[in-house]
Amino acid sequence: MKIYIILLALFFSACSNDNLNETTDEQSQEFNISGHIKNAKGSINVQEIAQSGLILIDSSIILDDGSFELTGLVTKKTFCTIRLSGVDIPLLLDTATKIVIEIDTKNPDSYSINGGIENSELKILHAIMVEANNEAIAMQSKYEKIFGDNIPIGIQQDKFIPERDSLANKFNNKMKETALGFNSIVPYFISSFFLELADYNYCKAVDAKLFSQFSSSKYAIELHTRVIEMSRSAIGAFAPEIKLHDPFGKEIALSSLRGKIVLVDFWASWCAPCRKENPNVVKLYQKYKDKGFDVFGVSLDKNRENWIKAINDDKLLWNHVSDLMEWNSPLVKTYNFESIPHTVLIDREGKIIALNIRGNELESKLAEVFLK
């Protein structure tokens, strides 16, 4: 079975259910994109990147000489992608800048773009994406040369997944550090469309640095609101109360575990990465339960039978609760996460001391906590 090693959310992928589409009474104005495409026929288009997905703005036939022109209406600076067969290039549209782009489909990552400092900055970020993908491909090839398409579960857990996660963290950090050096709207591109997981520290830094400058932007408004919401479940905050029913209908509150070190584990029976992580959580639970460690499993299941079966199959001997609403659970917004497994480690007073840690990182953190 092929193991997917997507390290970073692609810039044209939506990451949440919120819709950033802006309603405004401002008058739309026309933008202009032109340029030349080598080694390509057919059409090219420009699409707005929105949380609801990609929204087509304009398309154009590539002429025999490779030239094209795209036009359309926008009201404010808008993150988009140029798309043609096998090629996606991020750019920022506005009505004050004429954009000229040159692309060779045989080497699309070496495209050139003129028009606005933001588009030069987006090209820098695009280069980091390319570097990350190349390293990911090389890593996968290394394992496939040894194991083919069927990497053993033990190798996945002990070597492949830790190496993949380390690589992802390296490039996520490089992307964020680079973007935070820009004094433009581009850092909002990372927070809205790129990071696979919400990153409170990054979002807070962008908001603090740029909100006053871009307070009328839909991206800045959305992030500002999100930072306020994220602060309620950030490290140092008291974990929001969770009070739901277990598989037998008994209501259990997270606060009932006060006095223990608790791992709040958001998971689901249908979530393969969650199920792969469960043996590690079981191991750590057995190691530290007599020292005051507990796990509070919160399932995003919809089917009660599947939920119970997974608990029994994986031998998860701790408290489990669910509202059986999957991603419609209010807790998704309360705890500000976009994928599972998602973990929240809280101290004996109920304060959050770590977020989204698992595997070796969780093991190290618990060792540190119980040495104190």
Coordinates of C-alpha atoms in Angstrom, one line a residue:
M1 CA 0.0 0.0 0.0
K2 CA 1.4 3.4 -0.9
I3 CA 2.1 5.6 2.1
Y4 CA 1.2 9.2 1.6
I5 CA 3.7 11.6 2.9
I6 CA 2.1 15.0 2.2
L7 CA 4.1 17.2 4.6
L8 CA 2.4 20.5 4.1
A9 CA -1.1 21.5 3.1
L10 CA -1.1 22.5 -0.5
F11 CA -1.7 26.2 -0.9
F12 CA -4.9 25.6 -2.9
S13 CA -6.4 23.3 -0.3
A14 CA -9.1 24.6 2.1
C15 CA -8.4 23.9 5.7
S16 CA -11.7 24.6 7.5
N17 CA -15.4 24.9 7.1
D18 CA -15.4 28.7 7.5
N19 CA -16.0 30.8 4.4
L20 CA -13.8 33.8 3.8
N21 CA -15.9 35.0 0.8
E22 CA -16.4 38.7 1.5
T23 CA -19.6 40.6 1.1
T24 CA -18.9 44.2 0.4
D25 CA -20.5 47.3 -1.1
E26 CA -17.2 48.4 -2.5
Q27 CA -17.0 48.8 -6.2
S28 CA -15.1 46.0 -8.0
Q29 CA -12.3 47.0 -10.3
E30 CA -10.5 45.1 -13.0
F31 CA -7.2 43.3 -12.7
N32 CA -5.0 42.2 -15.5
I33 CA -2.6 39.2 -15.8
S34 CA -0.8 38.4 -19.0
G35 CA 2.3 36.5 -20.0
H36 CA 3.6 33.6 -22.0
I37 CA 3.5 29.8 -21.5
K38 CA 6.1 27.5 -23.1
N39 CA 5.4 23.9 -23.9
A40 CA 1.6 24.1 -23.3
K41 CA -1.6 24.2 -25.2
G42 CA -5.2 24.6 -24.2
S43 CA -6.3 26.9 -21.4
I44 CA -5.1 28.7 -18.3
N45 CA -7.2 30.0 -15.5
V46 CA -7.0 32.1 -12.3
Q47 CA -9.0 31.0 -9.3
E48 CA -9.5 32.6 -5.9
I49 CA -8.3 30.6 -3.0
A50 CA -11.1 30.6 -0.4
Q51 CA -11.8 28.4 2.6
S52 CA -14.8 27.0 0.8
G53 CA -12.5 25.9 -2.1
L54 CA -11.3 27.4 -5.4
I55 CA -13.5 29.9 -7.1
L56 CA -13.0 30.5 -10.8
I57 CA -12.4 34.1 -11.7
D58 CA -11.3 33.9 -15.4
S59 CA -9.9 31.5 -18.0
S60 CA -8.1 32.1 -21.2
I61 CA -7.0 30.1 -24.2
I62 CA -3.2 29.9 -24.6
L63 CA -2.5 31.3 -28.1
D64 CA -0.1 29.6 -30.6
D65 CA 2.7 31.9 -29.5
G66 CA 2.1 31.0 -25.9
S67 CA 0.6 34.3 -24.9
F68 CA -2.5 34.7 -22.7
E69 CA -4.4 37.3 -20.8
L70 CA -6.7 37.0 -17.8
T71 CA -8.9 39.7 -16.5
G72 CA -11.7 40.0 -13.9
L73 CA -13.1 42.0 -11.0
V74 CA -11.8 42.2 -7.4
T75 CA -12.5 44.6 -4.6
K76 CA -9.5 44.1 -2.5
K77 CA -6.2 42.2 -2.4
T78 CA -7.1 38.6 -3.1
F79 CA -5.0 35.4 -2.9
C80 CA -5.4 33.3 -6.1
T81 CA -3.7 30.6 -8.0
I82 CA -2.8 30.4 -11.6
R83 CA -3.7 26.9 -12.8
L84 CA -3.0 25.0 -16.0
S85 CA -2.3 21.3 -16.5
G86 CA 0.1 20.1 -13.8
V87 CA 0.9 23.6 -12.6
D88 CA -0.3 25.7 -9.7
I89 CA 1.3 29.1 -8.9
P90 CA 0.2 31.4 -6.0
L91 CA -0.3 35.1 -6.6
L92 CA -1.9 38.1 -5.1
L93 CA -4.4 40.1 -7.2
D94 CA -5.1 43.7 -6.8
T95 CA -6.4 46.4 -9.2
A96 CA -3.4 48.6 -9.0
T97 CA -0.8 46.2 -10.4
K98 CA -0.5 44.6 -13.8
I99 CA 0.9 41.1 -13.4
V100 CA 3.2 39.6 -16.0
I101 CA 4.1 35.9 -15.7
E102 CA 6.3 33.6 -17.7
I103 CA 6.0 29.8 -17.3
D104 CA 7.7 26.9 -18.9
T105 CA 5.7 23.8 -18.2
K106 CA 8.8 21.6 -18.4
N107 CA 10.2 23.5 -15.4
P108 CA 7.2 25.4 -13.9
D109 CA 8.8 26.0 -10.5
S110 CA 11.2 28.4 -12.2
Y111 CA 8.5 30.7 -13.3
S112 CA 9.1 34.5 -13.4
I113 CA 6.6 37.0 -12.2
N114 CA 6.5 40.8 -12.3
G115 CA 3.9 42.9 -10.5
G116 CA 3.9 43.7 -6.8
I117 CA 6.3 42.9 -4.0
E118 CA 3.7 40.4 -2.6
N119 CA 4.1 38.2 -5.7
S120 CA 7.8 38.1 -5.3
E121 CA 7.4 37.1 -1.7
L122 CA 4.9 34.3 -2.7
K123 CA 7.5 33.0 -5.1
I124 CA 9.9 32.7 -2.2
L125 CA 7.3 30.7 -0.3
H126 CA 6.6 28.6 -3.4
A127 CA 10.3 27.7 -3.6
I128 CA 10.2 26.4 0.0
M129 CA 7.2 24.3 -0.9
V130 CA 9.1 22.8 -3.8
E131 CA 12.1 22.1 -1.6
A132 CA 9.8 20.4 0.9
N133 CA 8.1 18.2 -1.7
N134 CA 11.5 17.2 -3.2
E135 CA 12.8 16.1 0.2
A136 CA 9.5 14.2 0.9
I137 CA 9.8 12.4 -2.4
A138 CA 13.4 11.5 -1.7
M139 CA 12.4 10.2 1.7
Q140 CA 9.6 8.1 0.3
S141 CA 11.9 6.7 -2.4
K142 CA 14.4 5.6 0.3
Y143 CA 11.8 3.5 2.0
E144 CA 10.3 2.1 -1.2
K145 CA 13.7 0.9 -2.3
I146 CA 13.8 -1.3 0.8
F147 CA 10.2 -2.2 1.3
G148 CA 8.3 -1.5 -1.9
D149 CA 4.8 -0.1 -1.5
N150 CA 4.2 -2.1 1.7
I151 CA 6.1 -0.5 4.6
P152 CA 5.7 -2.7 7.6
I153 CA 3.6 -1.2 10.5
G154 CA 6.6 -1.4 12.9
I155 CA 8.8 0.5 10.5
Q156 CA 6.1 3.1 9.9
Q157 CA 5.7 3.8 13.6
D158 CA 9.4 3.7 14.6
K159 CA 11.1 5.2 11.6
F160 CA 8.9 6.4 8.7
I161 CA 6.3 8.5 10.6
P162 CA 8.8 10.2 13.0
E163 CA 11.1 11.1 10.0
R164 CA 8.1 12.3 8.0
D165 CA 6.9 14.5 11.0
S166 CA 10.4 15.8 11.5
L167 CA 10.6 16.8 7.9
A168 CA 7.2 18.5 8.0
N169 CA 8.1 20.4 11.1
K170 CA 11.3 21.6 9.6
F171 CA 9.6 23.1 6.5
N172 CA 6.6 24.4 8.4
N173 CA 9.0 26.3 10.6
K174 CA 11.0 27.6 7.7
M175 CA 7.8 28.7 6.0
K176 CA 6.6 30.6 9.1
E177 CA 9.9 32.2 9.8
T178 CA 10.2 33.4 6.2
A179 CA 6.7 34.8 6.1
L180 CA 7.0 36.6 9.3
G181 CA 9.9 38.6 7.8
F182 CA 7.5 40.1 5.2
N183 CA 5.8 43.4 6.0
S184 CA 2.9 42.7 3.6
I185 CA -0.3 40.8 3.6
V186 CA 1.5 37.6 2.5
P187 CA 1.9 36.1 6.0
Y188 CA -1.9 35.8 6.0
F189 CA -1.6 33.4 3.1
I190 CA 0.3 31.0 5.4
S191 CA -2.2 31.2 8.2
S192 CA -5.3 30.9 6.1
F193 CA -4.3 28.3 3.5
F194 CA -1.0 26.6 4.1
L195 CA -0.5 25.3 7.6
E196 CA -2.1 21.9 8.1
L197 CA -2.7 22.6 11.8
A198 CA -3.7 25.9 13.4
D199 CA -0.5 27.4 14.9
Y200 CA -1.5 29.9 17.7
N201 CA 1.9 31.4 18.1
Y202 CA 2.3 32.1 14.4
C203 CA -1.2 33.4 14.1
K204 CA -0.8 35.6 17.1
A205 CA 2.5 37.0 15.8
V206 CA 0.9 37.9 12.4
D207 CA -2.1 39.5 14.0
A208 CA 0.0 41.6 16.4
K209 CA 2.4 42.7 13.6
L210 CA 0.0 43.4 10.8
F211 CA -3.6 43.8 11.9
S212 CA -3.5 47.6 12.2
Q213 CA -2.1 47.8 8.7
F214 CA -4.5 45.4 7.0
S215 CA -7.6 45.7 9.3
S216 CA -9.9 46.1 6.4
S217 CA -8.7 42.9 4.7
K218 CA -11.0 39.9 4.9
Y219 CA -7.9 37.8 5.7
A220 CA -6.9 40.0 8.6
I221 CA -10.4 40.2 10.0
E222 CA -10.7 36.4 9.9
L223 CA -7.4 35.8 11.6
H224 CA -8.0 38.5 14.2
T225 CA -11.2 36.7 15.2
R226 CA -9.5 33.3 15.1
V227 CA -6.7 34.5 17.4
I228 CA -9.2 35.6 20.0
E229 CA -10.9 32.2 19.8
M230 CA -7.6 30.3 19.8
S231 CA -6.5 32.1 22.9
R232 CA -9.2 30.3 24.9
S233 CA -7.6 26.9 24.2
A234 CA -3.9 28.0 24.0
I235 CA -1.0 26.8 26.2
G236 CA -1.4 28.5 29.6
A237 CA -5.2 28.8 29.4
F238 CA -7.6 26.6 31.4
A239 CA -8.9 23.8 29.2
P240 CA -12.5 24.5 28.2
E241 CA -14.9 22.2 29.9
I242 CA -16.0 19.1 28.1
K243 CA -19.2 17.4 29.4
L244 CA -20.5 14.6 27.2
H245 CA -21.8 11.0 27.5
D246 CA -19.8 7.8 27.4
P247 CA -20.8 4.8 25.3
F248 CA -23.3 3.7 28.0
G249 CA -25.0 7.1 28.4
K250 CA -23.3 8.3 31.5
E251 CA -22.3 11.9 31.5
I252 CA -18.6 12.5 32.3
A253 CA -16.9 15.9 32.7
L254 CA -13.3 16.7 31.9
S255 CA -13.2 18.7 35.2
S256 CA -13.9 15.4 37.1
L257 CA -10.3 14.5 36.4
R258 CA -8.9 17.6 38.1
G259 CA -5.8 16.7 40.1
K260 CA -4.4 14.5 37.4
I261 CA -2.2 15.1 34.4
V262 CA -4.7 14.5 31.6
L263 CA -4.3 13.9 27.9
V264 CA -7.4 15.0 26.1
D265 CA -7.3 12.9 22.9
F266 CA -9.6 13.9 20.0
W267 CA -9.8 10.9 17.7
A268 CA -12.2 8.7 15.8
S269 CA -12.6 5.0 14.8
W270 CA -12.4 6.0 11.1
C271 CA -9.1 8.0 11.6
A272 CA -6.2 5.8 10.5
P273 CA -3.5 8.0 12.0
C274 CA -5.4 8.0 15.3
R275 CA -5.6 4.2 15.3
K276 CA -1.9 4.0 14.6
E277 CA -1.1 6.3 17.5
N278 CA -3.4 4.4 20.0
P279 CA -0.8 1.8 20.9
N280 CA 1.6 4.5 22.0
V281 CA -1.0 6.1 24.1
V282 CA -1.9 2.8 25.7
K283 CA 1.8 2.2 26.5
L284 CA 2.1 5.6 28.1
Y285 CA -1.1 5.2 30.0
Q286 CA 0.1 1.9 31.5
K287 CA 3.4 3.5 32.4
Y288 CA 2.1 6.6 34.2
K289 CA -1.5 5.8 35.3
D290 CA -0.3 5.0 38.9
K291 CA 1.6 8.3 39.0
G292 CA -1.5 10.4 38.3
F293 CA -1.8 10.3 34.5
D294 CA -5.2 9.8 32.7
V295 CA -6.6 10.0 29.2
F296 CA -9.9 11.5 28.3
G297 CA -10.9 10.3 24.8
V298 CA -13.2 12.5 22.8
S299 CA -14.4 10.8 19.7
L300 CA -15.5 12.5 16.4
D301 CA -17.4 9.4 15.4
K302 CA -20.9 9.4 14.1
N303 CA -21.6 5.6 14.5
R304 CA -21.8 4.5 18.1
E305 CA -21.1 0.8 17.3
N306 CA -18.0 1.6 15.3
W307 CA -16.8 3.9 18.2
I308 CA -17.3 1.1 20.8
K309 CA -15.6 -1.5 18.6
A310 CA -12.6 0.7 18.1
I311 CA -12.3 1.2 21.9
N312 CA -12.4 -2.5 22.5
D313 CA -10.2 -3.5 19.6
D314 CA -7.5 -1.0 20.6
K315 CA -7.9 -1.8 24.3
L316 CA -8.4 1.8 25.3
L317 CA -9.0 1.5 29.1
W318 CA -9.8 5.1 29.9
N319 CA -12.8 7.4 29.9
H320 CA -14.4 8.0 26.5
V321 CA -17.1 10.5 25.5
S322 CA -18.7 11.7 22.3
D323 CA -21.6 13.7 21.0
L324 CA -21.5 11.5 17.8
M325 CA -21.5 14.7 15.6
E326 CA -18.2 14.2 13.8
W327 CA -16.9 17.5 12.6
N328 CA -20.1 19.3 13.5
S329 CA -19.2 18.9 17.2
P330 CA -19.0 22.3 18.9
L331 CA -15.8 21.1 20.5
V332 CA -14.0 21.4 17.1
K333 CA -14.4 25.1 17.3
T334 CA -13.9 25.4 21.0
Y335 CA -10.6 23.6 20.9
N336 CA -9.6 25.1 17.5
F337 CA -8.3 22.1 15.6
E338 CA -8.6 21.1 12.0
S339 CA -7.5 17.5 11.9
I340 CA -7.2 14.5 14.1
P341 CA -5.5 13.1 16.1
H342 CA -5.4 16.2 18.1
T343 CA -4.2 16.1 21.7
V344 CA -4.3 18.6 24.6
L345 CA -2.2 17.9 27.7
I346 CA -3.4 19.6 30.9
D347 CA -1.9 19.8 34.3
R348 CA -3.4 19.0 37.7
E349 CA -5.0 22.4 37.9
G350 CA -6.7 22.1 34.5
K351 CA -4.3 24.4 32.6
I352 CA -3.1 23.5 29.1
I353 CA 0.7 22.7 29.1
A354 CA 1.1 21.2 25.6
L355 CA -0.9 20.9 22.3
N356 CA -1.0 18.3 19.6
I357 CA 1.9 16.2 20.9
R358 CA 2.1 12.4 20.3
G359 CA 4.6 9.7 19.7
N360 CA 8.1 10.4 21.0
E361 CA 7.2 14.0 21.7
L362 CA 4.4 12.9 24.1
E363 CA 6.6 10.3 25.7
S364 CA 9.3 12.9 26.4
K365 CA 6.8 15.5 27.7
L366 CA 5.3 13.0 30.2
A367 CA 8.8 11.9 31.4
E368 CA 9.5 15.6 32.0
V369 CA 6.2 16.2 33.8
F370 CA 6.6 13.2 36.1
L371 CA 10.2 13.9 37.0
K372 CA 9.1 17.2 38.6

